[in-house]
């Protein structure tokens, strides 16, 4: 049911200051950048072999990423698991008593449908289900 780790989300204060490490030193191809209004984040995707890194910069103080950085500092924010039939996966989690932050998928970056599990249900790891058409 889980196809692969689609990407790892990394919270950064500023894409402009974080990106050169990834593009110039690690030499990872920059796949694209976009703003996700609903989450108030600016996102940059980098290809890292078979998976991707998703750098997340807060666009406002109300952004969940701004709150995350304030509490814990920059660093690994979430692990995204690539799935098919995301609503079925969500339903399976709920049947197993795993609390979901999103009980219906929402629009994420890169045209993906996404849903997050509650970290209290997963040993403090924020997991994202991610389905790309
Ligand atoms: Zn993500």
PDB file of C-alpha atoms in Angstrom, residues 24-128:
ATOM      1  CA  UNK A  24      25.527  24.137  -5.255  1.00  0.00           C
ATOM      2  CA  UNK A  25      27.142  21.794  -2.737  1.00  0.00           C
ATOM      3  CA  UNK A  26      24.969  18.661  -2.792  1.00  0.00           C
ATOM      4  CA  UNK A  27      24.231  19.409  -6.467  1.00  0.00           C
ATOM      5  CA  UNK A  28      20.609  18.309  -6.288  1.00  0.00           C
ATOM      6  CA  UNK A  29      18.450  19.416  -9.228  1.00  0.00           C
ATOM      7  CA  UNK A  30      15.836  22.023  -8.265  1.00  0.00           C
ATOM      8  CA  UNK A  31      12.558  20.673  -9.647  1.00  0.00           C
ATOM      9  CA  UNK A  32      10.472  23.745  -8.965  1.00  0.00           C
ATOM     10  CA  UNK A  33       9.166  26.260  -6.480  1.00  0.00           C
ATOM     11  CA  UNK A  34       5.609  27.182  -5.621  1.00  0.00           C
ATOM     12  CA  UNK A  35       3.478  28.881  -2.999  1.00  0.00           C
ATOM     13  CA  UNK A  36       0.799  26.907  -1.170  1.00  0.00           C
ATOM     14  CA  UNK A  37      -1.613  29.626  -0.037  1.00  0.00           C
ATOM     15  CA  UNK A  38      -3.691  27.377   2.227  1.00  0.00           C
ATOM     16  CA  UNK A  39      -0.624  26.470   4.317  1.00  0.00           C
ATOM     17  CA  UNK A  40       1.082  29.847   3.915  1.00  0.00           C
ATOM     18  CA  UNK A  41       4.303  28.194   2.757  1.00  0.00           C
ATOM     19  CA  UNK A  42       6.701  28.622  -0.096  1.00  0.00           C
ATOM     20  CA  UNK A  43       7.981  25.230  -1.253  1.00  0.00           C
ATOM     21  CA  UNK A  44      11.060  24.131  -3.208  1.00  0.00           C
ATOM     22  CA  UNK A  45      11.393  20.542  -4.443  1.00  0.00           C
ATOM     23  CA  UNK A  46      14.795  18.963  -5.012  1.00  0.00           C
ATOM     24  CA  UNK A  47      15.440  15.584  -6.592  1.00  0.00           C
ATOM     25  CA  UNK A  48      17.548  13.361  -4.333  1.00  0.00           C
ATOM     26  CA  UNK A  49      17.996  10.157  -6.293  1.00  0.00           C
ATOM     27  CA  UNK A  50      14.761   8.168  -6.096  1.00  0.00           C
ATOM     28  CA  UNK A  51      13.120  10.500  -3.612  1.00  0.00           C
ATOM     29  CA  UNK A  52      12.765  14.233  -3.113  1.00  0.00           C
ATOM     30  CA  UNK A  53      13.400  16.880  -0.509  1.00  0.00           C
ATOM     31  CA  UNK A  54      10.720  19.507   0.069  1.00  0.00           C
ATOM     32  CA  UNK A  55      12.046  22.707   1.637  1.00  0.00           C
ATOM     33  CA  UNK A  56       9.306  24.694   3.369  1.00  0.00           C
ATOM     34  CA  UNK A  57       9.591  28.403   4.108  1.00  0.00           C
ATOM     35  CA  UNK A  58       6.826  30.146   6.074  1.00  0.00           C
ATOM     36  CA  UNK A  59       5.078  33.000   4.207  1.00  0.00           C
ATOM     37  CA  UNK A  60       3.558  34.485   7.359  1.00  0.00           C
ATOM     38  CA  UNK A  61       3.593  34.183  11.139  1.00  0.00           C
ATOM     39  CA  UNK A  62       0.349  32.180  10.956  1.00  0.00           C
ATOM     40  CA  UNK A  63       1.921  29.477   8.841  1.00  0.00           C
ATOM     41  CA  UNK A  64       2.179  26.073  10.572  1.00  0.00           C
ATOM     42  CA  UNK A  65       5.832  26.099   9.486  1.00  0.00           C
ATOM     43  CA  UNK A  66       6.450  29.426  11.261  1.00  0.00           C
ATOM     44  CA  UNK A  67       5.006  27.917  14.434  1.00  0.00           C
ATOM     45  CA  UNK A  68       7.098  24.779  13.995  1.00  0.00           C
ATOM     46  CA  UNK A  69      10.342  26.757  13.586  1.00  0.00           C
ATOM     47  CA  UNK A  70       9.463  28.928  16.574  1.00  0.00           C
ATOM     48  CA  UNK A  71       9.001  25.840  18.762  1.00  0.00           C
ATOM     49  CA  UNK A  72      11.662  23.469  17.467  1.00  0.00           C
ATOM     50  CA  UNK A  73      13.896  25.379  15.114  1.00  0.00           C
ATOM     51  CA  UNK A  74      14.670  24.515  11.507  1.00  0.00           C
ATOM     52  CA  UNK A  75      15.046  20.883  10.452  1.00  0.00           C
ATOM     53  CA  UNK A  76      13.167  17.756   9.437  1.00  0.00           C
ATOM     54  CA  UNK A  77       9.441  18.473   9.530  1.00  0.00           C
ATOM     55  CA  UNK A  78       7.692  15.479   7.964  1.00  0.00           C
ATOM     56  CA  UNK A  79       8.092  12.242   6.014  1.00  0.00           C
ATOM     57  CA  UNK A  80       5.771  11.833   3.024  1.00  0.00           C
ATOM     58  CA  UNK A  81       4.670   8.348   2.024  1.00  0.00           C
ATOM     59  CA  UNK A  82       3.544   7.953  -1.570  1.00  0.00           C
ATOM     60  CA  UNK A  83       0.231   6.051  -1.837  1.00  0.00           C
ATOM     61  CA  UNK A  84      -2.573   5.234  -4.240  1.00  0.00           C
ATOM     62  CA  UNK A  85      -6.243   5.690  -3.284  1.00  0.00           C
ATOM     63  CA  UNK A  86      -5.470   8.157  -0.506  1.00  0.00           C
ATOM     64  CA  UNK A  87      -9.015   8.265   0.887  1.00  0.00           C
ATOM     65  CA  UNK A  88      -8.939   4.479   1.384  1.00  0.00           C
ATOM     66  CA  UNK A  89      -5.597   4.774   3.195  1.00  0.00           C
ATOM     67  CA  UNK A  90      -7.065   7.481   5.455  1.00  0.00           C
ATOM     68  CA  UNK A  91     -10.078   5.278   6.193  1.00  0.00           C
ATOM     69  CA  UNK A  92      -7.792   2.331   7.037  1.00  0.00           C
ATOM     70  CA  UNK A  93      -5.851   4.478   9.494  1.00  0.00           C
ATOM     71  CA  UNK A  94      -9.040   5.604  11.192  1.00  0.00           C
ATOM     72  CA  UNK A  95     -10.285   1.998  11.383  1.00  0.00           C
ATOM     73  CA  UNK A  96      -7.012   1.198  13.160  1.00  0.00           C
ATOM     74  CA  UNK A  97      -7.484   4.023  15.633  1.00  0.00           C
ATOM     75  CA  UNK A  98      -4.789   6.242  14.097  1.00  0.00           C
ATOM     76  CA  UNK A  99      -5.829   9.863  14.404  1.00  0.00           C
ATOM     77  CA  UNK A 100      -5.573  11.889  11.194  1.00  0.00           C
ATOM     78  CA  UNK A 101      -5.091  15.673  11.015  1.00  0.00           C
ATOM     79  CA  UNK A 102      -6.905  15.556   7.660  1.00  0.00           C
ATOM     80  CA  UNK A 103      -9.780  13.102   7.310  1.00  0.00           C
ATOM     81  CA  UNK A 104     -10.271  14.111   3.700  1.00  0.00           C
ATOM     82  CA  UNK A 105      -7.297  14.783   1.422  1.00  0.00           C
ATOM     83  CA  UNK A 106      -6.410  18.349   0.584  1.00  0.00           C
ATOM     84  CA  UNK A 107      -4.507  19.978  -2.245  1.00  0.00           C
ATOM     85  CA  UNK A 108      -0.753  20.026  -1.577  1.00  0.00           C
ATOM     86  CA  UNK A 109       2.282  21.185  -3.523  1.00  0.00           C
ATOM     87  CA  UNK A 110       2.982  19.713  -6.958  1.00  0.00           C
ATOM     88  CA  UNK A 111      -0.719  19.009  -7.607  1.00  0.00           C
ATOM     89  CA  UNK A 112      -0.700  16.182  -5.052  1.00  0.00           C
ATOM     90  CA  UNK A 113      -3.534  15.176  -2.759  1.00  0.00           C
ATOM     91  CA  UNK A 114      -2.187  15.039   0.785  1.00  0.00           C
ATOM     92  CA  UNK A 115      -3.289  14.136   4.313  1.00  0.00           C
ATOM     93  CA  UNK A 116      -1.278  14.227   7.533  1.00  0.00           C
ATOM     94  CA  UNK A 117      -1.434  11.745  10.403  1.00  0.00           C
ATOM     95  CA  UNK A 118      -1.473  13.143  13.910  1.00  0.00           C
ATOM     96  CA  UNK A 119       2.045  12.858  15.410  1.00  0.00           C
ATOM     97  CA  UNK A 120       0.556  11.771  18.737  1.00  0.00           C
ATOM     98  CA  UNK A 121      -0.639   8.621  16.956  1.00  0.00           C
ATOM     99  CA  UNK A 122       2.709   7.832  15.317  1.00  0.00           C
ATOM    100  CA  UNK A 123       5.396   8.183  17.982  1.00  0.00           C
ATOM    101  CA  UNK A 124       5.901  11.900  17.265  1.00  0.00           C
ATOM    102  CA  UNK A 125       6.720  11.521  13.568  1.00  0.00           C
ATOM    103  CA  UNK A 126       4.638  13.727  11.314  1.00  0.00           C
ATOM    104  CA  UNK A 127       3.725  11.485   8.359  1.00  0.00           C
ATOM    105  CA  UNK A 128       2.041  12.702   5.213  1.00  0.00           C
TER     106      UNK A 128
END
